[in-house]
Coordinates of C-alpha atoms and ligand atoms in Angstrom, one line a residue:
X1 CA -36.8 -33.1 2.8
X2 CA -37.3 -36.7 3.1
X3 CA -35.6 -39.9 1.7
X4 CA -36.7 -43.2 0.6
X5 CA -34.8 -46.4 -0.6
X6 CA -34.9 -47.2 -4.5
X7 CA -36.3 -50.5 -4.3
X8 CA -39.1 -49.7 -1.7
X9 CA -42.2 -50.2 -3.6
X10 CA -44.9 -50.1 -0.6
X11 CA -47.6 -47.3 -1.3
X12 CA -46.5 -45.0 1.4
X13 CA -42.3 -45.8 1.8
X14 CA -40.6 -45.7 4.4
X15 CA -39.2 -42.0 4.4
X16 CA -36.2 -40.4 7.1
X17 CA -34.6 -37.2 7.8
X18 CA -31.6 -36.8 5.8
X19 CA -29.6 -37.0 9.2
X20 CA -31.2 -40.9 9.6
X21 CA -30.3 -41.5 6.0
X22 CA -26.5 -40.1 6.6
X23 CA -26.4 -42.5 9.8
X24 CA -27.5 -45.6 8.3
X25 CA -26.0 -45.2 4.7
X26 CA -27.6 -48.1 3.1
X27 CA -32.0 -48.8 3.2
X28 CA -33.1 -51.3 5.5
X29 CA -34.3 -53.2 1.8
X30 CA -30.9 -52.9 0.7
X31 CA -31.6 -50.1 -1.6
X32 CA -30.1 -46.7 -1.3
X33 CA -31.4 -43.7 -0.2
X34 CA -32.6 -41.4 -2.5
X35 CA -34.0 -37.6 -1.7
X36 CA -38.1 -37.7 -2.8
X37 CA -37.9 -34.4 -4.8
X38 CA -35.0 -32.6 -6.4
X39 CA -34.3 -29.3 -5.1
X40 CA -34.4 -26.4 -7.8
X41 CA -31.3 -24.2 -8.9
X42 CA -32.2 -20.9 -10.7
X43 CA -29.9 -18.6 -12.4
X44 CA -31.2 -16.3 -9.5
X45 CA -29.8 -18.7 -7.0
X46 CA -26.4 -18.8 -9.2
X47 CA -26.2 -15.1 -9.4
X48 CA -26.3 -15.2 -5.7
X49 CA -23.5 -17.7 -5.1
X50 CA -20.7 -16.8 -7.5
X51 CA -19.1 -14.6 -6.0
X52 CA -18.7 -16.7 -2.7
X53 CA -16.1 -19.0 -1.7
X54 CA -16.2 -22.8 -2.3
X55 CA -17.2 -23.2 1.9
X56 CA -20.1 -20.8 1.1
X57 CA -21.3 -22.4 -1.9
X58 CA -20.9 -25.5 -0.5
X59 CA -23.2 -24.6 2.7
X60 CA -25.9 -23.3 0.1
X61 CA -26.2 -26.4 -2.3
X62 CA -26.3 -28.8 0.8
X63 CA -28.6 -27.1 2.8
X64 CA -30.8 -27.5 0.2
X65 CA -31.0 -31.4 0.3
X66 CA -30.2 -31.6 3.9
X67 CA -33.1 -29.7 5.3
X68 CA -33.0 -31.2 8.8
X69 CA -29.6 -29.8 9.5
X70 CA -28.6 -26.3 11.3
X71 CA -27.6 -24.0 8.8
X72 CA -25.1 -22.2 10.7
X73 CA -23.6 -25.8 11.6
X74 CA -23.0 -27.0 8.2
X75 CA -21.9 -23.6 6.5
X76 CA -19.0 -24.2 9.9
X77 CA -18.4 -27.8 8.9
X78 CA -18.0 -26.4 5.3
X79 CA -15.5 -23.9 6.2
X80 CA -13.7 -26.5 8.2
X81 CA -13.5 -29.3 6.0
X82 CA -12.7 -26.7 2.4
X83 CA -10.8 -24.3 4.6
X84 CA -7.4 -23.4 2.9
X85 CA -5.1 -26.0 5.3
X86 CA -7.2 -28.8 3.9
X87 CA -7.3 -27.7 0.2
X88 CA -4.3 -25.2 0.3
X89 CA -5.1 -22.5 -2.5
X90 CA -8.7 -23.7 -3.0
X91 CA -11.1 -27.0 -3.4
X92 CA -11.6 -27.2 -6.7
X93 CA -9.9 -24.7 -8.9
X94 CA -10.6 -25.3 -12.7
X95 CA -7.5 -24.9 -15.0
X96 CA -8.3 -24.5 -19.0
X97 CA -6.4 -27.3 -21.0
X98 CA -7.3 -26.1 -24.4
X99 CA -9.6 -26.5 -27.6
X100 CA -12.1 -25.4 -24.9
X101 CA -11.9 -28.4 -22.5
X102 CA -11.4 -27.1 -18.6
X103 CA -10.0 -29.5 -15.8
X104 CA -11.7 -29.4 -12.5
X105 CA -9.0 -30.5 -9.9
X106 CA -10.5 -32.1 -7.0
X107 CA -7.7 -33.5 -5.9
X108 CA -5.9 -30.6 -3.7
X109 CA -7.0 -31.7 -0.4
X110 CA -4.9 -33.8 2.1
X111 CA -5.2 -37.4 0.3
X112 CA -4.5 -36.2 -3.3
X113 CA -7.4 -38.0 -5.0
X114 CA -11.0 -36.7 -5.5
X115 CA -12.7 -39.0 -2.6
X116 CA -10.9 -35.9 -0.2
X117 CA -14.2 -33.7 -1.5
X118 CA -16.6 -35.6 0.0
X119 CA -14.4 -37.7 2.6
X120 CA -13.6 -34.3 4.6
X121 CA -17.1 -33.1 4.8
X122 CA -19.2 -36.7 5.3
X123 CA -17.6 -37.4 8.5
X124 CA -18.6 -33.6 10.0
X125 CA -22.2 -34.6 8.9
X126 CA -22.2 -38.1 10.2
X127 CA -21.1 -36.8 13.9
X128 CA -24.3 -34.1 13.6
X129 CA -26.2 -36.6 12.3
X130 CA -25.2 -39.3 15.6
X131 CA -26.4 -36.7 18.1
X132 CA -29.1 -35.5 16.0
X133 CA -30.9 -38.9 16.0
X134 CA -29.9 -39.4 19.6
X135 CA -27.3 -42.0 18.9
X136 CA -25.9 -42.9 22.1
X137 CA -23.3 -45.5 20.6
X138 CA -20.0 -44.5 19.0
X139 CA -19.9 -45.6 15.2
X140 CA -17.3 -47.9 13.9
X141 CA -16.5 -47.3 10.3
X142 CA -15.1 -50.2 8.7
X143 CA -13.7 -49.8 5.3
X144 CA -12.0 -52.3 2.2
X145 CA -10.4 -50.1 0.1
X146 CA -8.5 -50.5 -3.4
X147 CA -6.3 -47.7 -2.3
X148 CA -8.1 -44.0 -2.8
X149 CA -11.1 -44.5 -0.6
X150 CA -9.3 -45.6 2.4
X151 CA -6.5 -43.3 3.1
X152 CA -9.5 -40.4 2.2
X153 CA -11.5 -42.0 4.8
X154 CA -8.7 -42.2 7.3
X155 CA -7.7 -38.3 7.0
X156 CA -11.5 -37.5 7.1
X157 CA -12.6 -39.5 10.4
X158 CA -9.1 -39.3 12.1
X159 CA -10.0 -37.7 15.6
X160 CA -13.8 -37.1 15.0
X161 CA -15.5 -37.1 18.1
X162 CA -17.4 -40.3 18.6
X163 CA -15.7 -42.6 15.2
X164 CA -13.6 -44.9 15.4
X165 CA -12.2 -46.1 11.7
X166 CA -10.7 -49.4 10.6
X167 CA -9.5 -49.7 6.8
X168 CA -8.3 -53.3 5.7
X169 CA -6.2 -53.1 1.8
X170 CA -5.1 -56.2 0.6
X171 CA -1.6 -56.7 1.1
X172 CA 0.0 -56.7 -2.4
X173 CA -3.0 -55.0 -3.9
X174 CA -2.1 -51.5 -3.4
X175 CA 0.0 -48.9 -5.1
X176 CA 3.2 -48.1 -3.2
X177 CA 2.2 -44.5 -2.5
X178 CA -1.1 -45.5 -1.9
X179 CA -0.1 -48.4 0.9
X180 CA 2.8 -45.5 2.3
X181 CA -0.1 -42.9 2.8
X182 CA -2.3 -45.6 4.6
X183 CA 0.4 -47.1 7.2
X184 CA 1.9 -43.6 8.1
X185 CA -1.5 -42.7 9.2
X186 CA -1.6 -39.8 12.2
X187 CA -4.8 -39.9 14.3
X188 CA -5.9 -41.6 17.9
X189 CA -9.0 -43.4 16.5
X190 CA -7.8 -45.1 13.7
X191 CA -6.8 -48.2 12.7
X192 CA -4.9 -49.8 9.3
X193 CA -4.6 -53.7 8.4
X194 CA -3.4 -55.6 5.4
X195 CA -5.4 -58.3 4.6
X196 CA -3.9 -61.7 3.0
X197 CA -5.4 -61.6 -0.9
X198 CA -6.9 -59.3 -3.3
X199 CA -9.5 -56.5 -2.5
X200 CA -12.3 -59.2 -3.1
X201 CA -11.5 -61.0 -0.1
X202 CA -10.8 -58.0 1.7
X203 CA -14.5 -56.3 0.9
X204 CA -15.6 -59.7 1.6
X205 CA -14.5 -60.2 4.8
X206 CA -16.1 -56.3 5.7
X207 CA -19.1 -57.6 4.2
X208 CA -18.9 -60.5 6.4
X209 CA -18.4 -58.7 9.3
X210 CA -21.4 -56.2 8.5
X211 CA -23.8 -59.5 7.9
X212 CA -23.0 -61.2 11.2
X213 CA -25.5 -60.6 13.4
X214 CA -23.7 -61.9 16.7
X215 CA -20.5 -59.2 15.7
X216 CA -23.4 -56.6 15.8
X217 CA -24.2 -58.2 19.4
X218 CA -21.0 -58.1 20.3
X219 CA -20.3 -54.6 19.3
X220 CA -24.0 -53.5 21.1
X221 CA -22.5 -54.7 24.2
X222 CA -19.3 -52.8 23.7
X223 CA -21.3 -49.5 22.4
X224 CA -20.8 -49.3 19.4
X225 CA -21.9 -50.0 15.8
X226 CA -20.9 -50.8 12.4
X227 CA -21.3 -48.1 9.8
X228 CA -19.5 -47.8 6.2
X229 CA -18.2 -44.6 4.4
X230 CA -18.5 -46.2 0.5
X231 CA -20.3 -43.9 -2.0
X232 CA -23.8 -45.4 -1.7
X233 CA -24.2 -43.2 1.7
X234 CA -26.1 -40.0 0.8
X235 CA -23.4 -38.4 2.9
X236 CA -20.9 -39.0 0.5
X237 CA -22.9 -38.1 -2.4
X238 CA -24.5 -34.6 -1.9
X239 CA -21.0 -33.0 -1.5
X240 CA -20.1 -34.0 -4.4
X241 CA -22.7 -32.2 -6.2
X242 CA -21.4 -28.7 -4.9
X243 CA -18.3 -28.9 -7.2
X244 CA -20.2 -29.3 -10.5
X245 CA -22.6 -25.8 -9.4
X246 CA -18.6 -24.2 -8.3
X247 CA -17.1 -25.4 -11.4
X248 CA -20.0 -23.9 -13.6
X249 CA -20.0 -20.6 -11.5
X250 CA -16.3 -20.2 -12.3
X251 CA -16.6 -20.8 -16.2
X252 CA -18.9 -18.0 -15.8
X253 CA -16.8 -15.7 -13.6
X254 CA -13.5 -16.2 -15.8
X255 CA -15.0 -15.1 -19.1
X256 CA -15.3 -18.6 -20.4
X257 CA -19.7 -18.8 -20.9
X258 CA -22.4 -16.7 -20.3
X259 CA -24.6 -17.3 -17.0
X260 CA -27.2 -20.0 -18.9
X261 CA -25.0 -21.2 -21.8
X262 CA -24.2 -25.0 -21.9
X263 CA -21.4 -26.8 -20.6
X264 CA -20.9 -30.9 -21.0
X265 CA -19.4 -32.3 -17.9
X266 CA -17.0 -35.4 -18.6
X267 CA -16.6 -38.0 -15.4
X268 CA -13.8 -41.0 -15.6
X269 CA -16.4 -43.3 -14.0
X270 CA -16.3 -46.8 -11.8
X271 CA -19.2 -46.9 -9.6
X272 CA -21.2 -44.3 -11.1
X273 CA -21.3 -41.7 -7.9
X274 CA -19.5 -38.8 -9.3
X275 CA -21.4 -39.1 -12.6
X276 CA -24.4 -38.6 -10.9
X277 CA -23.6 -36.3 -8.9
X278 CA -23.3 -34.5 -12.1
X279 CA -26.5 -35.4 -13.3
X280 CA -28.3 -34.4 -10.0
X281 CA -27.0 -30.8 -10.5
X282 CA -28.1 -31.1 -13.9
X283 CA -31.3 -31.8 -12.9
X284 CA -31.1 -28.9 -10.5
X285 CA -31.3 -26.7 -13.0
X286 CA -27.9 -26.1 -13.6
X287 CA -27.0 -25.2 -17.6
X288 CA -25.4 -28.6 -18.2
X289 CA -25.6 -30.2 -21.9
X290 CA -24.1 -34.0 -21.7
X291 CA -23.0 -36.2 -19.3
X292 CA -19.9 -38.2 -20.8
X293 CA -19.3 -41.0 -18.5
X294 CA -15.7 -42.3 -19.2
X295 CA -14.5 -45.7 -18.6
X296 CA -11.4 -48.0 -18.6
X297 CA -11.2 -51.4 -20.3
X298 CA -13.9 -52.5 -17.3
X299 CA -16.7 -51.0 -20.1
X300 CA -19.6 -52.3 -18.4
X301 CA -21.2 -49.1 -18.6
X302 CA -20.1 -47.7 -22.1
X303 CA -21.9 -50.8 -23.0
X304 CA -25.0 -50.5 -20.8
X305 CA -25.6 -47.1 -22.6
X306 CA -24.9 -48.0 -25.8
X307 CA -26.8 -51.3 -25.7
X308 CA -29.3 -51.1 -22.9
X309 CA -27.7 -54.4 -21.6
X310 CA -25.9 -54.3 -18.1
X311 CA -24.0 -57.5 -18.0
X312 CA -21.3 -57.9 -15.2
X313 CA -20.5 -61.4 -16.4
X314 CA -17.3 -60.5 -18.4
X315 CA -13.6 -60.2 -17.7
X316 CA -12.3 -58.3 -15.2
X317 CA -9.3 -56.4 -16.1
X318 CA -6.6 -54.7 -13.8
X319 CA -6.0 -51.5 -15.1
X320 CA -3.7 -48.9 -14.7
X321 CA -6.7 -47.2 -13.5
X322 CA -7.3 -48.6 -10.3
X323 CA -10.1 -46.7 -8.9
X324 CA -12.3 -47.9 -11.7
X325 CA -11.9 -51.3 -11.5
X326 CA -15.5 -52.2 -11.2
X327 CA -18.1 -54.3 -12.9
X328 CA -21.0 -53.5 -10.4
X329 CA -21.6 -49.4 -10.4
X330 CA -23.9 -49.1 -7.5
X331 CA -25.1 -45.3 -7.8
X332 CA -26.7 -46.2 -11.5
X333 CA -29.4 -48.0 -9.2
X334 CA -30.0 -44.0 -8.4
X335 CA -30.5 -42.9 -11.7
X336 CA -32.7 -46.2 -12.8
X337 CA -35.1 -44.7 -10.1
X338 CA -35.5 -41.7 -11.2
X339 CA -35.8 -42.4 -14.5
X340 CA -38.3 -45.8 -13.9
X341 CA -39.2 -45.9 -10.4
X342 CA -38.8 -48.4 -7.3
X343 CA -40.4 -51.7 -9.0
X344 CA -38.4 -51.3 -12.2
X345 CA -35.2 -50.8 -10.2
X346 CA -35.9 -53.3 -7.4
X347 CA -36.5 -56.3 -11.0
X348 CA -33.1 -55.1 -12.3
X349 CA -31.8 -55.4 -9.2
X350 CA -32.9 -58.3 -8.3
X351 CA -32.1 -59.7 -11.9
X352 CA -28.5 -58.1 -11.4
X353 CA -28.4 -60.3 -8.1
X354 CA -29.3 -63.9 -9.4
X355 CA -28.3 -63.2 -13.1
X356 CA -25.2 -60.7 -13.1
X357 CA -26.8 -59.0 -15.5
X358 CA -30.5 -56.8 -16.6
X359 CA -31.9 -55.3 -19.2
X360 CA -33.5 -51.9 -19.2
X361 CA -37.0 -50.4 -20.4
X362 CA -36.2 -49.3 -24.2
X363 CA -38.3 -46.0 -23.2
X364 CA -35.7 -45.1 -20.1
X365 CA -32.5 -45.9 -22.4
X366 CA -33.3 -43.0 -25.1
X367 CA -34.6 -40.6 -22.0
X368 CA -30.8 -41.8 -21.0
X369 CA -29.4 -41.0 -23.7
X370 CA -30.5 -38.2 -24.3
X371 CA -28.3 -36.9 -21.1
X372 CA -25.5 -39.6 -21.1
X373 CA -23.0 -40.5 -23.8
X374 CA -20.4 -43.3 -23.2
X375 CA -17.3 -43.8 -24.3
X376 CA -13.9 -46.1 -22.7
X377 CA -10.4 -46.1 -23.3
X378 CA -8.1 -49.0 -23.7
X379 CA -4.9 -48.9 -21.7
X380 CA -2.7 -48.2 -24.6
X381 CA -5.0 -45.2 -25.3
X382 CA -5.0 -44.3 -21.9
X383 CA -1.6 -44.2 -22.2
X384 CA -1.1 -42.2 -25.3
X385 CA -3.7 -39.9 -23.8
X386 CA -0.8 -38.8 -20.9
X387 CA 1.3 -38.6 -23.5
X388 CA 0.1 -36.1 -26.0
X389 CA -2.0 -34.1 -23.1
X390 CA 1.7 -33.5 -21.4
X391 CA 3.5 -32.9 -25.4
X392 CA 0.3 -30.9 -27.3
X393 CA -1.5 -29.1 -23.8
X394 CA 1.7 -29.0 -21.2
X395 CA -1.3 -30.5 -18.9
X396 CA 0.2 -33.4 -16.6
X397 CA -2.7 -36.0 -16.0
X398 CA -3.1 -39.0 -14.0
X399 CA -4.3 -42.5 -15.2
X400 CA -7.7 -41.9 -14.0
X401 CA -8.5 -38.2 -15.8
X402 CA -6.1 -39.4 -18.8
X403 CA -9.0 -41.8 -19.3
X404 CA -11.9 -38.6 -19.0
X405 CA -9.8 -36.5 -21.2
X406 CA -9.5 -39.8 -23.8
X407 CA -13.2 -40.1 -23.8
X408 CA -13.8 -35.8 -23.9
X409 CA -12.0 -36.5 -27.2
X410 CA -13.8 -39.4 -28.7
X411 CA -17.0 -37.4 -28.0
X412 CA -16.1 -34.6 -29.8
X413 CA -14.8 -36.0 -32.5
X414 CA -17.7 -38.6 -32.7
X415 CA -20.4 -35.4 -32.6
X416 CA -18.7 -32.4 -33.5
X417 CA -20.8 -31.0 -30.4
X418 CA -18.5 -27.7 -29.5
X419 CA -19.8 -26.8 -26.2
X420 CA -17.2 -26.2 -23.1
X421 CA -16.6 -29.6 -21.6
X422 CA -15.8 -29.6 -17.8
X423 CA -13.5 -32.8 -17.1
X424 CA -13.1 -34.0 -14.1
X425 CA -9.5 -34.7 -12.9
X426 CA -9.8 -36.9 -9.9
X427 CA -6.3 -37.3 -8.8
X428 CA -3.1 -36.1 -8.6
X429 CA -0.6 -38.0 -11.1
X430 CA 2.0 -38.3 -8.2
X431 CA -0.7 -41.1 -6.5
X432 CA 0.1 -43.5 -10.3
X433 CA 3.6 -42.4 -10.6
X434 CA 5.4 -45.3 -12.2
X435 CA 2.5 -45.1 -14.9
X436 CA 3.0 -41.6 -15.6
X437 CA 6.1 -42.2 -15.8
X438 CA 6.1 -44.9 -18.0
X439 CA 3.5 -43.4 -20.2
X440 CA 5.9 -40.4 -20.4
X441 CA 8.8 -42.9 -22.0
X442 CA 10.7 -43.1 -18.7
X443 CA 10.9 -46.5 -17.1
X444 CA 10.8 -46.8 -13.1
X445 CA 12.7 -49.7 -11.8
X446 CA 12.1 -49.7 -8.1
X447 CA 8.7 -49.3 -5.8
X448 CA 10.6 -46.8 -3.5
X449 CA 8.0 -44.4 -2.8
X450 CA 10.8 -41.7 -3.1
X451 CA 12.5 -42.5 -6.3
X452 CA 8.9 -42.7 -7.6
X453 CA 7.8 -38.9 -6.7
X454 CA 11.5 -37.7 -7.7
X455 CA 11.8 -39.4 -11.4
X456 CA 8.4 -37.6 -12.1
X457 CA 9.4 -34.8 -10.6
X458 CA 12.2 -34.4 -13.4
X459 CA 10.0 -36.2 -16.4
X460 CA 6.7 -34.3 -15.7
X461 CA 8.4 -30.7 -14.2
X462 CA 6.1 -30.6 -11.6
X463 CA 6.1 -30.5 -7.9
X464 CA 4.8 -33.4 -6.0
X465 CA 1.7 -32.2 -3.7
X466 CA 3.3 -31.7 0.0
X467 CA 1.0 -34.9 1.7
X468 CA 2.2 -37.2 -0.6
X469 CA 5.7 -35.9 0.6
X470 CA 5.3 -35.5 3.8
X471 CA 4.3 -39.4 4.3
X472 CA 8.1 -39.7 2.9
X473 CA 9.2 -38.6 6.2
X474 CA 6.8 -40.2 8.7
X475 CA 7.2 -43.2 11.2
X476 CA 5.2 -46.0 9.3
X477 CA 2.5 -47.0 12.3
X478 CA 0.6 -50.3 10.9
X479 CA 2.2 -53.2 9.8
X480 CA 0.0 -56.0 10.8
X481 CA -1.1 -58.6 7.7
X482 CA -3.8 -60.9 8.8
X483 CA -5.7 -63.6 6.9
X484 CA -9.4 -62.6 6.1
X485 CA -11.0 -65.1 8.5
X486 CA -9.0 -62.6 11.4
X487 CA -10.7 -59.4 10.6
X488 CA -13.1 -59.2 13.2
X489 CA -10.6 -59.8 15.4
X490 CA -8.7 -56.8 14.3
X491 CA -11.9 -54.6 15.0
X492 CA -12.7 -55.8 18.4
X493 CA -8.6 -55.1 19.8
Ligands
PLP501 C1 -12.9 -43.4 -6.9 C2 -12.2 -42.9 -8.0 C3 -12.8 -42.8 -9.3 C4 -14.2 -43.3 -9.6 O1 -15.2 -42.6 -9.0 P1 -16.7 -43.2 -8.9 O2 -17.5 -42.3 -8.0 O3 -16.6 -44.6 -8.4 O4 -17.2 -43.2 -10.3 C5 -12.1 -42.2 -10.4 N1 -10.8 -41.7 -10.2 C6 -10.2 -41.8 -9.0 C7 -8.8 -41.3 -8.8 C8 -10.9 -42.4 -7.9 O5 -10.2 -42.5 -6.7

């Protein structure tokens, strides 16, 4: 199977092996890569898996997109990266939450958020992918993160064979667990830095650093290059398909459909990847009704679907939410080229670019709909939403899936539409603890990571996942702060 960008509009596009696509993450024309057919999932083929293990699964549904890659290879890299140290007692169990709504947990591997799914697999494939195109240089990963994506990345490349990793997080623009996790980092290749400023001038000054055509020089000379690990590399996408075929293949298993009944998959959404990963699945073949795509108060894209209109030029709103703090959700370029090809995609782009905002075809929006719904909670419904899912379904959520669950709720009561719905929960509600809390009716006073993971302890009776505890006891190894014009710097030491 080959892969082409979304904007390339030439009459025979450029097209690599999945492994090329993996290496370079984003198309030479800026647009992302995109596989040139969509691989077919029968009920056969789901017969066939369900009774395997996530690993197994896992090694099935990705060997079907990444064709160029040994088969024996990836179902070991599967088995490494899901193996039961990594995600102790399973990858992505699915717990029932009642009135027929079913949490998919993807946050039991080492970093406690959902990013771990594809974060401990995508660095595996990356290394295959080096010496399969007969990369010589070692591959610098540079990341800005907002807090999930960085410490997933960390745990994923730490000591991979010819990586090194640098993660910059603006200095006050973490959570306190999140920033504890980052600068107690184990690992010989890695490397943490606080930037001066917010994440904008953080992922500016990793964009900066990508765009500099003497840093790429420099780094030639010193034999290595720049690569990212953001969720517009195919890498980071395919695995992520896996859990929405597992997650289906256990609903079946446990009683709760028959094998080719519907289920509607519900996504807290910020830059549209694990959505589509949904969709691609979908598309598949696998039995999947609608797509609810969940937002925070950043509504760009309950909006877009409603309206047709994608306008970034609005407010931006910190959330307690985090992770889904976006007004540009790259991965929908993905689905406006499947559903209206390279030119259309490569205007709106462009349009998105000079304008901030596009409107699409009127024809693509009801094919959309027809698979999408949109829906966004406020923060005071997001937290009422923790609230009565921890009184009425005993179901302890984090800020993220409070907001899925908020929108699973709208939808149904909007449509009456009675069909299973698969939520994803994307982190563990020990990462957001003073807004669990909080939403719970206990007040935190202090940022000690500690008296954080203790006072929900007691409000939420639950145990805190052992990583997040474990950082607790570990030497903290980065401390540097450096003003953005430094960060180049930082990756040449
Ligand atoms: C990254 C993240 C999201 C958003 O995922 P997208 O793929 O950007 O839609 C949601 N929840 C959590 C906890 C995250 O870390």
């Amino acid at each position: 199977m080959k892969y082409i960008s979304t904007r390339d509009t030439s009459k025979s596009p450029l097209a690599v092996s999945s492994a090329e696509a993996i290496k370079r993450g984003l198309a030479p024309d800026k647009g992302l890569f995109m596989p040139t057919e969509i691989p077919t999932l029968t009920v056969e083929d789901l017969k066939a898996i369900m009774d395997m293990p996530y690993a197994q699964r896992a090694a099935d549904i990705l060997g079907r997109f990444l064709t160029d890659y040994d088969r024996d290879a990836l179902l070991a890299d599967c088995e490494t990266a899901y193996s039961e140290t990594s995600f102790p007692g399973g990858a992505a169990p699915i717990v029932h939450i009642g009135e027929n709504i079913h949490s998919l947990e993807l946050w039991h591997g080492p970093t406690c958020a959902f990013k771990d799914m594809a974060l401990q697999i995508m660095p595996r494939l990356l290394s295959r992918a080096l010496t399969m195109t007969g990369e010589t240089r070692l591959a610098h990963i540079l990341v800005a993160t907002s807090g999930d994506t960085g410490k997933a990345a960390l745990e994923g490349y730490r000591d991979v064979p010819g990586v090194k990793i640098t993660v910059f997080y603006p200095v006050d623009g973490v959570s306190t667990m999140q920033k504890r996790q980052m600068t107690t980092q184990e690992g010989a290749n890695v490397n943490v830095c606080a930037v001066y400023g917010n994440f904008d001038d953080a992922q500016s000054g990793v964009k900066a650093i990508f765009a500099d055509a003497a840093l790429a020089e420099k780094a030639e000379q010193n034999g290595f290059f720049f690569s990212s690990a953001n969720s517009i590399n195919w890498g980071r996408l395919a695995p992520q398909i896996v859990y929405y075929v597992s997650a289906y293949c256990d609903l079946v298993k446990n009683g709760t459909i028959k094998m080719g009944d519907e289920a509607n998959i519900c996504v807290p959404t910020g830059n549209f990847g694990n959505i589509f990963a949904a969709y691609i699945a979908r598309e598949m073949g696998l039995p999947l009704g609608k797509l609810i795509c969940a937002s925070n108060a950043n509504c760009v894209l309950t909006d877009f679907i409603r309206t047709g209109v994608y306008d970034r030029t609005r407010p931006f709103y910190k959330t307690m939410s985090p992770s889904m703090d976006i007004l540009i959700s790259s991965n929908l370029e993905r689905l406006l080229f499947l559903l209206g090809g390279a030119s259309m995609t490569a205007d709106c782009m462009a349009q998105l670019a000079e304008t901030g905002k596009y409107t699409a075809p009127a024809d693509l929006m009801d094919r959309l709909r027809k698979v999408f719904a949109g829906y966004y909670c406020t923060e005071e419904e997001t937290a009422a939403v923790i609230g009565s899912s921890f009184a009425e379904r005993k179901y302890l959520c984090d800020t993220h899936t409070a907001v899925g669950l908020g929108a699973a709720e709208k939808y149904r009561k909007d449509t009456g539409d009675s069909r299973p719905i698969i939520l994803a929960s994307t982190a563990s509600p020990f990462k957001f603890p003073a807004d669990v809390c909080e939403a719970l009716g206990t007040t935190v006073a202090t940022d000690d990571p500690e008296t954080l993971l203790g006072t929900l302890k007691k409000a939420g009776g639950a145990e805190p996942p052992m990583p997040l505890v474990r950082t607790l006891s570990l030497p903290v190894r980065f401390t540097k702060v450096v003003n953005p014009a430094e960060m180049a710097t930082v990756v040449f030491e």
